[in-house]
Amino acid sequence: MFREHPIKILKYSMKNIWLLIFPLLRGINVLHFNAYALYAWVRGAWFDLTVIGAIILFGYFRWYFSVIEVDKNAIVHCEGILIKIKTVIPIENISVTTVEHPMFLMPFNGVRLSCDTRSGFFKNVDMKIVVTKKVCDEIMLYMQDVDRSNLNKGTDKPDMLSVILFSVLFSSGFSGVVYVATFFVKGGTIAHDIISASLARITETTEKINSSFLIGIPTAAVAVGILFVCAWVLSFVINLLRYSMFHVESDMNCMSVTCGLTNRRVYRIKNKHINYIDLRQNILMKIAHAVTVNVSCSGFGSDSQYMPVIFPIKFERDIRNMGKSVVSESLVPDCRPYFSSIGTYIWQAVLFSAVIFPLRNLSDRFFPQFSELSFFVAVMLEIPCIWHIAVKIVSLMTSGISVYKNKIVIRCSKINKFHTIIAERKNIVRIEIKQNILQKLNGKCNIYFMFCGETRSNYGVKAVYLKDVRKLIKILNCDI
């Protein structure tokens, strides 16, 4: 039998911090700053001490009655004084065990231990406790661990360069920050010039306004651009701290992922509870055949601040022999879109791209004095549209669905990211086939797959022939 770390007494005490309102109300009388009020407050100090003592005592009893028991069959957490709450999790059902070493707990020799299963929704952690390092080590003896005498190949330690590249590429949209910063810096300068010239033509009085007020426009724009860049730099540093010292090991049954500098985290992931593997890329990584390997598993990356990554940056050729995954460029898709479907993929981006400059020309007729600014805005709007068209063309050429033995491989894109989903066929929980009126006429459809997990996972391919989908469904032993 174990108990939580004594520091939890403070957390349990904080739940009754509202009781301090009574000493606060009593202390209001002292605000008069007269001798009698001060004497009365000192005389009644026992009441304040009693309230504080009651708060701490309640926290102590909450901690004392919070008991943890573990054996080879289950881990049990019992808490509560009058109303008992007992959480029982069978060891066999634990998908991910997480051990965190936050910096604020290090001086107290404390760690945070979490156990999560495939049950529940919205990424709720089934059990989270704070214990001493000694208690954590004893509990972890009952959890499944990697057999280091039988490690899988290809799970070598990622080098620092891959961690840095990962932090650069996934730090709050690197290209987006550069784009927005450029927009504000250059756009502010143009706006300053236009407004200065316009007001100068009206009266000479505006020269004073120009020198005192308008000179701040480009400065403010530059400041906003610098703010965006600084925000990205901060995000980059945080990601670097989260994923530095990255290390992964795996065998046929378990995977161990360790990362983090200021908050060291150790994950033990049960392989059979992995819903699917997600190989993520942007268009530059697609050209370089580099991927970021993520896995969907309850409890891994459940915190929105962390990505469920097991390899920050890795080349496709280096992960083809990794555990359960199947990554083969020679794998012929059973279902894929053809070039005739290009309109479905790019029509929205092409439409937006086509109307930007006509709208700019129209605005110049009514506001010719803003011609330079409108041209700059139009160019800045055109860039993401062209980029999106390129992404969708690559998506058309690379998307497809393959069935290989007991696995399904889905190559698709979402917004500007490419995904290769590798999953066991048994983890498919829903298949959706959608057709609009035009697709009904040309015999095409969109197909989407949903997999088991705590959150909604929806991956699919657009504009594929219905006859190919029927063959695919038949291979999957389904019926439509």
Short mmCIF file of C-alpha atoms in Angstrom, two decimals:
data_model
loop_
_atom_site.label_atom_id
_atom_site.label_comp_id
_atom_site.label_asym_id
_atom_site.label_seq_id
_atom_site.Cartn_x
_atom_site.Cartn_y
_atom_site.Cartn_z
CA MET A 1 0.00 0.00 0.00
CA PHE A 2 1.33 3.44 -0.97
CA ARG A 3 0.30 7.03 -0.42
CA GLU A 4 0.72 10.04 -2.62
CA HIS A 5 3.52 12.53 -2.17
CA PRO A 6 3.02 14.71 0.96
CA ILE A 7 3.10 17.79 -1.28
CA LYS A 8 -0.44 16.81 -2.32
CA ILE A 9 -1.56 18.04 1.12
CA LEU A 10 -1.16 21.56 -0.21
CA LYS A 11 -3.25 20.83 -3.28
CA TYR A 12 -6.01 19.22 -1.25
CA SER A 13 -5.90 22.19 1.17
CA MET A 14 -6.32 24.62 -1.72
CA LYS A 15 -9.77 23.19 -2.39
CA ASN A 16 -10.94 24.88 0.83
CA ILE A 17 -9.04 28.13 0.42
CA TRP A 18 -12.40 29.90 0.24
CA LEU A 19 -12.61 29.57 4.05
CA LEU A 20 -10.03 32.36 4.31
CA ILE A 21 -12.83 34.78 3.51
CA PHE A 22 -13.76 34.76 7.21
CA PRO A 23 -10.33 35.94 8.46
CA LEU A 24 -10.39 38.45 5.59
CA LEU A 25 -13.74 39.87 6.65
CA ARG A 26 -12.56 40.09 10.25
CA GLY A 27 -9.38 41.85 9.19
CA ILE A 28 -11.32 44.59 7.39
CA ASN A 29 -11.89 46.29 10.75
CA VAL A 30 -8.16 46.89 11.04
CA LEU A 31 -8.36 49.20 8.06
CA HIS A 32 -9.56 51.89 10.47
CA PHE A 33 -6.05 51.89 11.96
CA ASN A 34 -7.15 52.69 15.47
CA ALA A 35 -5.71 51.10 18.58
CA TYR A 36 -8.94 49.39 19.67
CA ALA A 37 -9.53 47.74 16.27
CA LEU A 38 -5.93 46.49 16.19
CA TYR A 39 -6.23 45.11 19.74
CA ALA A 40 -9.51 43.35 18.88
CA TRP A 41 -7.93 41.80 15.79
CA VAL A 42 -4.92 40.50 17.77
CA ARG A 43 -7.23 39.13 20.45
CA GLY A 44 -9.20 37.20 17.88
CA ALA A 45 -6.14 35.92 16.01
CA TRP A 46 -6.90 32.44 17.35
CA PHE A 47 -9.92 32.36 15.02
CA ASP A 48 -7.73 33.01 11.98
CA LEU A 49 -5.24 30.37 13.07
CA THR A 50 -8.10 27.92 13.62
CA VAL A 51 -9.42 28.47 10.09
CA ILE A 52 -5.94 28.04 8.58
CA GLY A 53 -5.36 24.95 10.70
CA ALA A 54 -8.71 23.51 9.58
CA ILE A 55 -7.80 24.04 5.93
CA ILE A 56 -4.45 22.28 6.36
CA LEU A 57 -5.98 19.53 8.49
CA PHE A 58 -8.62 18.82 5.87
CA GLY A 59 -5.89 18.59 3.23
CA TYR A 60 -3.95 16.19 5.44
CA PHE A 61 -6.94 13.88 5.91
CA ARG A 62 -7.63 13.94 2.16
CA TRP A 63 -4.02 12.92 1.59
CA TYR A 64 -4.06 10.27 4.36
CA PHE A 65 -7.13 8.56 2.93
CA SER A 66 -5.73 8.62 -0.61
CA VAL A 67 -4.27 5.14 -0.89
CA ILE A 68 -2.64 3.36 -3.85
CA GLU A 69 -2.40 -0.39 -4.17
CA VAL A 70 -0.85 -2.32 -7.04
CA ASP A 71 -0.18 -5.94 -7.88
CA LYS A 72 0.30 -7.98 -11.04
CA ASN A 73 -3.42 -7.79 -11.83
CA ALA A 74 -4.50 -4.19 -11.20
CA ILE A 75 -3.62 -0.77 -9.85
CA VAL A 76 -6.14 0.67 -7.37
CA HIS A 77 -6.49 4.27 -6.19
CA CYS A 78 -8.88 4.86 -3.30
CA GLU A 79 -9.63 8.41 -2.17
CA GLY A 80 -12.22 10.34 -0.19
CA ILE A 81 -13.14 10.69 3.49
CA LEU A 82 -16.92 10.39 3.77
CA ILE A 83 -17.58 9.50 0.16
CA LYS A 84 -15.12 6.90 -1.07
CA ILE A 85 -14.03 6.86 -4.70
CA LYS A 86 -12.23 3.75 -5.84
CA THR A 87 -10.55 3.57 -9.25
CA VAL A 88 -9.47 0.13 -10.41
CA ILE A 89 -7.50 -0.30 -13.64
CA PRO A 90 -6.44 -3.80 -14.73
CA ILE A 91 -2.75 -3.84 -15.66
CA GLU A 92 -3.62 -5.67 -18.88
CA ASN A 93 -5.88 -2.79 -19.99
CA ILE A 94 -3.35 0.01 -19.49
CA SER A 95 -2.37 1.44 -22.87
CA VAL A 96 0.19 4.03 -21.78
CA THR A 97 1.99 4.68 -18.52
CA THR A 98 3.57 8.12 -18.21
CA VAL A 99 6.15 9.26 -15.68
CA GLU A 100 6.86 13.00 -15.59
CA HIS A 101 9.62 14.80 -13.69
CA PRO A 102 8.51 18.48 -13.51
CA MET A 103 11.14 20.91 -12.30
CA PHE A 104 9.00 22.17 -9.41
CA LEU A 105 8.75 18.61 -8.02
CA MET A 106 12.46 17.79 -8.34
CA PRO A 107 13.49 19.49 -5.04
CA PHE A 108 10.85 17.37 -3.29
CA ASN A 109 11.87 14.13 -5.04
CA GLY A 110 8.39 13.89 -6.54
CA VAL A 111 7.11 12.61 -9.89
CA ARG A 112 3.77 12.59 -11.66
CA LEU A 113 2.48 9.15 -12.68
CA SER A 114 -0.38 8.67 -15.17
CA CYS A 115 -2.13 5.54 -16.39
CA ASP A 116 -4.50 5.62 -19.34
CA THR A 117 -6.66 3.03 -21.08
CA ARG A 118 -8.63 2.95 -24.31
CA SER A 119 -11.82 3.80 -22.44
CA GLY A 120 -13.29 7.27 -22.07
CA PHE A 121 -13.29 10.21 -24.45
CA PHE A 122 -11.90 13.75 -24.90
CA LYS A 123 -8.42 12.49 -23.91
CA ASN A 124 -9.27 12.24 -20.22
CA VAL A 125 -6.52 10.55 -18.20
CA ASP A 126 -7.93 7.60 -16.26
CA MET A 127 -5.54 7.92 -13.31
CA LYS A 128 -3.05 10.66 -12.42
CA ILE A 129 -1.18 10.69 -9.12
CA VAL A 130 1.83 12.45 -7.61
CA VAL A 131 4.18 10.15 -5.70
CA THR A 132 7.77 10.00 -4.55
CA LYS A 133 10.36 8.62 -6.93
CA LYS A 134 10.79 5.53 -4.76
CA VAL A 135 7.06 4.72 -4.84
CA CYS A 136 6.99 5.36 -8.60
CA ASP A 137 9.84 2.90 -9.18
CA GLU A 138 8.00 0.22 -7.19
CA ILE A 139 4.75 0.78 -9.11
CA MET A 140 6.53 0.72 -12.48
CA LEU A 141 7.85 -2.76 -11.71
CA TYR A 142 4.33 -4.04 -12.35
CA MET A 143 3.98 -2.19 -15.68
CA GLN A 144 4.99 -3.71 -18.97
CA ASP A 145 8.49 -2.68 -20.05
CA VAL A 146 10.71 -3.08 -23.10
CA ASP A 147 12.81 -6.23 -23.30
CA ARG A 148 16.19 -4.64 -24.01
CA SER A 149 17.69 -7.99 -25.02
CA ASN A 150 15.25 -8.20 -27.94
CA LEU A 151 14.96 -4.65 -29.32
CA ASN A 152 13.53 -3.89 -32.74
CA LYS A 153 15.85 -2.55 -35.40
CA GLY A 154 15.48 1.03 -36.55
CA THR A 155 14.68 2.45 -33.10
CA ASP A 156 18.01 4.18 -32.66
CA LYS A 157 18.31 7.42 -30.75
CA PRO A 158 17.39 10.47 -32.89
CA ASP A 159 20.29 12.92 -33.20
CA MET A 160 20.10 16.53 -32.05
CA LEU A 161 19.78 17.79 -35.63
CA SER A 162 16.51 15.90 -36.17
CA VAL A 163 15.12 17.36 -32.92
CA ILE A 164 16.12 20.89 -33.99
CA LEU A 165 14.55 20.44 -37.46
CA PHE A 166 11.38 19.09 -35.85
CA SER A 167 11.22 22.09 -33.50
CA VAL A 168 11.74 24.47 -36.45
CA LEU A 169 9.05 22.89 -38.62
CA PHE A 170 6.41 22.45 -35.92
CA SER A 171 6.79 25.65 -33.91
CA SER A 172 3.47 27.47 -34.43
CA GLY A 173 3.75 27.53 -38.22
CA PHE A 174 7.23 28.68 -39.18
CA SER A 175 6.29 29.79 -42.68
CA GLY A 176 3.10 31.43 -41.42
CA VAL A 177 5.00 33.55 -38.90
CA VAL A 178 7.50 34.69 -41.53
CA TYR A 179 4.61 35.49 -43.87
CA VAL A 180 2.67 37.54 -41.30
CA ALA A 181 5.81 39.33 -40.13
CA THR A 182 6.64 40.31 -43.73
CA PHE A 183 3.06 41.49 -44.26
CA PHE A 184 3.13 43.84 -41.28
CA VAL A 185 6.65 45.16 -41.86
CA LYS A 186 6.25 45.92 -45.58
CA GLY A 187 2.54 46.77 -45.40
CA GLY A 188 3.16 49.26 -42.59
CA THR A 189 5.81 51.08 -44.62
CA ILE A 190 3.51 51.31 -47.66
CA ALA A 191 0.59 52.50 -45.53
CA HIS A 192 2.81 55.19 -44.00
CA ASP A 193 3.89 56.45 -47.43
CA ILE A 194 0.32 56.51 -48.80
CA ILE A 195 -1.20 58.33 -45.84
CA SER A 196 1.69 60.77 -45.64
CA ALA A 197 1.38 61.65 -49.34
CA SER A 198 -2.41 62.00 -49.14
CA LEU A 199 -2.41 64.28 -46.17
CA ALA A 200 0.48 66.34 -47.49
CA ARG A 201 -1.61 67.23 -50.53
CA ILE A 202 -4.44 68.58 -48.39
CA THR A 203 -2.79 71.23 -46.24
CA GLU A 204 0.58 72.09 -44.91
CA THR A 205 -0.86 71.62 -41.44
CA THR A 206 -0.74 67.91 -41.97
CA GLU A 207 3.05 68.14 -42.12
CA LYS A 208 2.98 68.52 -38.35
CA ILE A 209 0.65 65.56 -38.01
CA ASN A 210 2.89 63.57 -40.35
CA SER A 211 6.00 64.25 -38.29
CA SER A 212 4.39 63.49 -34.93
CA PHE A 213 1.78 60.80 -35.59
CA LEU A 214 2.25 59.09 -38.94
CA ILE A 215 5.91 58.35 -38.34
CA GLY A 216 4.72 55.79 -35.78
CA ILE A 217 2.84 53.70 -38.39
CA PRO A 218 5.81 51.79 -39.84
CA THR A 219 7.33 51.52 -36.36
CA ALA A 220 4.16 49.91 -35.06
CA ALA A 221 3.99 47.60 -38.09
CA VAL A 222 7.60 46.52 -37.58
CA ALA A 223 6.85 45.97 -33.89
CA VAL A 224 3.92 43.68 -34.77
CA GLY A 225 6.11 41.74 -37.21
CA ILE A 226 8.83 41.38 -34.58
CA LEU A 227 6.18 40.23 -32.09
CA PHE A 228 5.16 37.38 -34.40
CA VAL A 229 8.78 36.37 -34.95
CA CYS A 230 9.48 36.47 -31.21
CA ALA A 231 6.38 34.33 -30.60
CA TRP A 232 7.75 31.75 -33.02
CA VAL A 233 11.19 31.85 -31.39
CA LEU A 234 9.56 31.27 -28.00
CA SER A 235 7.58 28.35 -29.43
CA PHE A 236 10.78 26.96 -30.96
CA VAL A 237 12.64 27.12 -27.63
CA ILE A 238 9.73 25.45 -25.80
CA ASN A 239 9.60 22.64 -28.36
CA LEU A 240 13.35 22.23 -28.13
CA LEU A 241 13.06 21.83 -24.36
CA ARG A 242 10.14 19.39 -24.72
CA TYR A 243 11.73 17.08 -27.28
CA SER A 244 15.47 17.33 -26.56
CA MET A 245 17.31 14.24 -25.30
CA PHE A 246 14.81 12.19 -27.30
CA HIS A 247 15.20 8.43 -27.00
CA VAL A 248 13.00 5.55 -28.13
CA GLU A 249 13.23 1.79 -27.66
CA SER A 250 10.78 -0.93 -28.64
CA ASP A 251 10.28 -4.66 -28.84
CA MET A 252 7.37 -6.69 -30.19
CA ASN A 253 5.11 -5.83 -27.24
CA CYS A 254 6.09 -2.46 -25.82
CA MET A 255 7.61 0.89 -26.76
CA SER A 256 9.47 3.28 -24.47
CA VAL A 257 9.74 6.97 -25.39
CA THR A 258 11.79 9.40 -23.31
CA CYS A 259 12.16 13.12 -23.99
CA GLY A 260 12.27 16.53 -22.38
CA LEU A 261 14.84 18.63 -20.58
CA THR A 262 12.97 20.78 -18.04
CA ASN A 263 10.10 18.27 -17.73
CA ARG A 264 11.52 14.82 -18.39
CA ARG A 265 8.81 12.42 -19.56
CA VAL A 266 8.95 8.64 -19.92
CA TYR A 267 6.17 6.85 -21.81
CA ARG A 268 5.60 3.11 -21.89
CA ILE A 269 3.27 2.32 -24.77
CA LYS A 270 1.64 -1.05 -25.29
CA ASN A 271 1.99 -1.87 -29.00
CA LYS A 272 -1.27 -3.78 -29.32
CA HIS A 273 -3.18 -0.71 -28.08
CA ILE A 274 -1.83 1.57 -30.82
CA ASN A 275 -4.76 2.66 -33.00
CA TYR A 276 -2.67 3.70 -35.99
CA ILE A 277 0.68 5.14 -37.03
CA ASP A 278 0.64 8.58 -38.63
CA LEU A 279 3.55 9.65 -40.85
CA ARG A 280 3.22 13.42 -41.19
CA GLN A 281 4.87 15.63 -43.81
CA ASN A 282 4.69 19.06 -45.33
CA ILE A 283 5.48 19.61 -49.00
CA LEU A 284 9.20 20.22 -48.39
CA MET A 285 9.46 17.05 -46.28
CA LYS A 286 7.54 15.22 -49.01
CA ILE A 287 10.16 16.18 -51.58
CA ALA A 288 12.99 15.15 -49.22
CA HIS A 289 11.22 11.86 -48.30
CA ALA A 290 11.41 12.84 -44.63
CA VAL A 291 8.62 12.17 -42.15
CA THR A 292 7.63 12.78 -38.57
CA VAL A 293 6.38 9.53 -37.05
CA ASN A 294 3.38 9.87 -34.72
CA VAL A 295 1.19 7.22 -33.15
CA SER A 296 -2.40 7.36 -31.97
CA CYS A 297 -2.66 5.69 -28.60
CA SER A 298 -4.79 6.64 -25.60
CA GLY A 299 -2.64 8.49 -23.09
CA PHE A 300 0.23 9.30 -25.46
CA GLY A 301 0.21 12.95 -26.40
CA SER A 302 -3.14 13.39 -24.61
CA ASP A 303 -1.99 16.81 -23.40
CA SER A 304 -2.59 19.34 -26.19
CA GLN A 305 0.88 20.82 -25.53
CA TYR A 306 2.64 17.65 -26.68
CA MET A 307 2.59 15.86 -30.02
CA PRO A 308 2.38 12.03 -30.00
CA VAL A 309 5.70 11.75 -31.80
CA ILE A 310 8.03 8.74 -31.60
CA PHE A 311 10.53 9.92 -34.25
CA PRO A 312 10.97 13.71 -34.67
CA ILE A 313 12.48 13.62 -38.19
CA LYS A 314 13.37 10.46 -40.07
CA PHE A 315 13.79 9.38 -43.68
CA GLU A 316 11.24 6.94 -45.08
CA ARG A 317 13.91 4.43 -46.02
CA ASP A 318 15.01 4.26 -42.36
CA ILE A 319 11.61 3.32 -40.95
CA ARG A 320 10.48 0.61 -43.37
CA ASN A 321 11.55 -2.07 -40.93
CA MET A 322 10.15 -0.35 -37.86
CA GLY A 323 7.92 -2.62 -35.79
CA LYS A 324 4.36 -2.78 -37.02
CA SER A 325 4.57 -0.22 -39.82
CA VAL A 326 4.50 -0.90 -43.53
CA VAL A 327 6.00 1.86 -45.64
CA SER A 328 6.68 0.83 -49.20
CA GLU A 329 6.64 3.08 -52.23
CA SER A 330 6.17 0.01 -54.42
CA LEU A 331 2.90 -0.85 -52.70
CA VAL A 332 0.29 -0.44 -55.46
CA PRO A 333 -2.83 1.41 -54.20
CA ASP A 334 -6.08 -0.55 -54.41
CA CYS A 335 -7.94 2.74 -54.66
CA ARG A 336 -6.60 6.13 -55.78
CA PRO A 337 -7.68 9.33 -57.55
CA TYR A 338 -6.68 9.92 -61.17
CA PHE A 339 -5.67 13.10 -62.97
CA SER A 340 -9.24 13.60 -64.19
CA SER A 341 -10.11 14.47 -60.58
CA ILE A 342 -7.79 17.46 -60.44
CA GLY A 343 -10.71 19.87 -60.41
CA THR A 344 -12.03 18.42 -57.16
CA TYR A 345 -8.69 19.04 -55.48
CA ILE A 346 -7.76 22.52 -56.67
CA TRP A 347 -10.98 24.32 -57.64
CA GLN A 348 -11.31 26.25 -54.38
CA ALA A 349 -7.71 27.48 -54.34
CA VAL A 350 -7.85 28.30 -58.07
CA LEU A 351 -11.08 30.26 -57.58
CA PHE A 352 -9.63 32.35 -54.75
CA SER A 353 -6.41 32.87 -56.70
CA ALA A 354 -8.31 33.96 -59.82
CA VAL A 355 -10.48 36.64 -58.12
CA ILE A 356 -7.77 38.34 -56.05
CA PHE A 357 -6.29 40.61 -58.76
CA PRO A 358 -9.65 41.44 -60.45
CA LEU A 359 -10.89 42.58 -57.04
CA ARG A 360 -7.69 44.57 -56.61
CA ASN A 361 -8.20 46.26 -60.01
CA LEU A 362 -11.79 47.06 -59.07
CA SER A 363 -10.70 48.67 -55.81
CA ASP A 364 -8.16 50.82 -57.69
CA ARG A 365 -10.99 52.43 -59.67
CA PHE A 366 -12.60 53.74 -56.50
CA PHE A 367 -9.45 54.25 -54.37
CA PRO A 368 -6.55 54.94 -56.76
CA GLN A 369 -4.54 56.52 -53.95
CA PHE A 370 -4.23 53.09 -52.33
CA SER A 371 -3.01 51.36 -55.49
CA GLU A 372 0.40 50.45 -54.09
CA LEU A 373 -1.06 49.07 -50.86
CA SER A 374 -3.76 47.05 -52.63
CA PHE A 375 -1.15 45.53 -54.97
CA PHE A 376 0.95 44.48 -51.98
CA VAL A 377 -2.08 42.96 -50.22
CA ALA A 378 -3.07 41.10 -53.40
CA VAL A 379 0.41 39.60 -53.78
CA MET A 380 0.45 38.53 -50.14
CA LEU A 381 -2.96 36.85 -50.57
CA GLU A 382 -1.89 35.18 -53.80
CA ILE A 383 1.11 33.42 -52.23
CA PRO A 384 -0.85 31.03 -49.92
CA CYS A 385 -3.32 30.29 -52.72
CA ILE A 386 -0.54 29.20 -55.10
CA TRP A 387 1.08 27.22 -52.28
CA HIS A 388 -2.22 25.48 -51.58
CA ILE A 389 -2.64 24.62 -55.27
CA ALA A 390 0.81 23.01 -55.27
CA VAL A 391 -0.06 21.03 -52.12
CA LYS A 392 -3.31 19.76 -53.64
CA ILE A 393 -1.62 18.73 -56.89
CA VAL A 394 0.94 16.73 -54.92
CA SER A 395 -1.91 15.27 -52.88
CA LEU A 396 -3.69 14.17 -56.08
CA MET A 397 -0.53 12.45 -57.28
CA THR A 398 0.29 10.68 -54.01
CA SER A 399 -3.06 9.92 -52.34
CA GLY A 400 -4.37 6.39 -52.29
CA ILE A 401 -5.54 3.47 -50.17
CA SER A 402 -3.75 0.11 -49.99
CA VAL A 403 -4.58 -3.07 -48.14
CA TYR A 404 -1.56 -5.15 -47.19
CA LYS A 405 -2.19 -8.41 -45.30
CA ASN A 406 -3.89 -7.33 -42.06
CA LYS A 407 -3.06 -3.62 -42.47
CA ILE A 408 -4.53 -0.69 -44.32
CA VAL A 409 -2.39 2.20 -45.58
CA ILE A 410 -4.08 5.53 -46.33
CA ARG A 411 -2.12 8.32 -48.02
CA CYS A 412 -4.02 11.62 -47.94
CA SER A 413 -3.73 15.30 -47.05
CA LYS A 414 -5.39 17.66 -44.61
CA ILE A 415 -5.07 21.39 -45.26
CA ASN A 416 -1.32 21.71 -45.99
CA LYS A 417 -0.15 18.52 -44.27
CA PHE A 418 0.31 15.07 -45.78
CA HIS A 419 -0.54 11.96 -43.79
CA THR A 420 0.28 8.30 -44.27
CA ILE A 421 -1.96 6.34 -41.93
CA ILE A 422 -0.92 2.76 -41.18
CA ALA A 423 -3.41 0.77 -39.12
CA GLU A 424 -4.57 -2.71 -38.35
CA ARG A 425 -7.73 -3.51 -40.29
CA LYS A 426 -9.44 -4.48 -37.03
CA ASN A 427 -9.03 -0.87 -35.77
CA ILE A 428 -11.38 0.49 -38.45
CA VAL A 429 -14.64 1.40 -36.73
CA ARG A 430 -16.44 3.23 -39.54
CA ILE A 431 -16.26 3.72 -43.30
CA GLU A 432 -18.10 6.59 -45.00
CA ILE A 433 -18.67 6.84 -48.75
CA LYS A 434 -20.01 10.19 -49.96
CA GLN A 435 -21.21 11.36 -53.36
CA ASN A 436 -22.44 14.72 -54.60
CA ILE A 437 -24.55 15.16 -57.72
CA LEU A 438 -21.60 15.57 -60.09
CA GLN A 439 -19.83 12.54 -58.63
CA LYS A 440 -23.02 10.54 -59.05
CA LEU A 441 -22.91 11.29 -62.77
CA ASN A 442 -19.24 10.39 -63.35
CA GLY A 443 -19.13 7.41 -61.01
CA LYS A 444 -16.81 8.91 -58.41
CA CYS A 445 -17.03 9.34 -54.64
CA ASN A 446 -15.15 10.33 -51.50
CA ILE A 447 -14.22 7.62 -49.00
CA TYR A 448 -13.34 8.24 -45.34
CA PHE A 449 -12.08 5.91 -42.61
CA MET A 450 -12.49 6.38 -38.87
CA PHE A 451 -10.38 4.46 -36.35
CA CYS A 452 -10.88 3.56 -32.72
CA GLY A 453 -9.57 6.03 -30.16
CA GLU A 454 -10.61 8.69 -27.66
CA THR A 455 -10.91 11.41 -30.31
CA ARG A 456 -12.45 11.55 -33.76
CA SER A 457 -10.00 10.42 -36.43
CA ASN A 458 -11.20 10.90 -39.98
CA TYR A 459 -8.88 10.21 -42.93
CA GLY A 460 -9.90 9.68 -46.50
CA VAL A 461 -9.35 10.23 -50.20
CA LYS A 462 -11.49 12.37 -52.50
CA ALA A 463 -12.68 11.76 -56.06
CA VAL A 464 -11.96 8.04 -56.44
CA TYR A 465 -13.94 5.77 -58.74
CA LEU A 466 -16.83 3.99 -57.05
CA LYS A 467 -15.94 0.73 -58.81
CA ASP A 468 -12.50 0.84 -57.14
CA VAL A 469 -14.12 1.54 -53.78
CA ARG A 470 -16.37 -1.50 -54.20
CA LYS A 471 -13.32 -3.67 -54.82
CA LEU A 472 -11.60 -2.18 -51.77
CA ILE A 473 -14.62 -2.78 -49.57
CA LYS A 474 -14.72 -6.37 -50.77
CA ILE A 475 -11.06 -6.85 -49.80
CA LEU A 476 -11.90 -5.48 -46.34
CA ASN A 477 -14.75 -8.06 -46.06
CA CYS A 478 -17.38 -5.34 -45.85
CA ASP A 479 -20.46 -4.66 -47.93
CA ILE A 480 -22.11 -1.55 -49.35
#
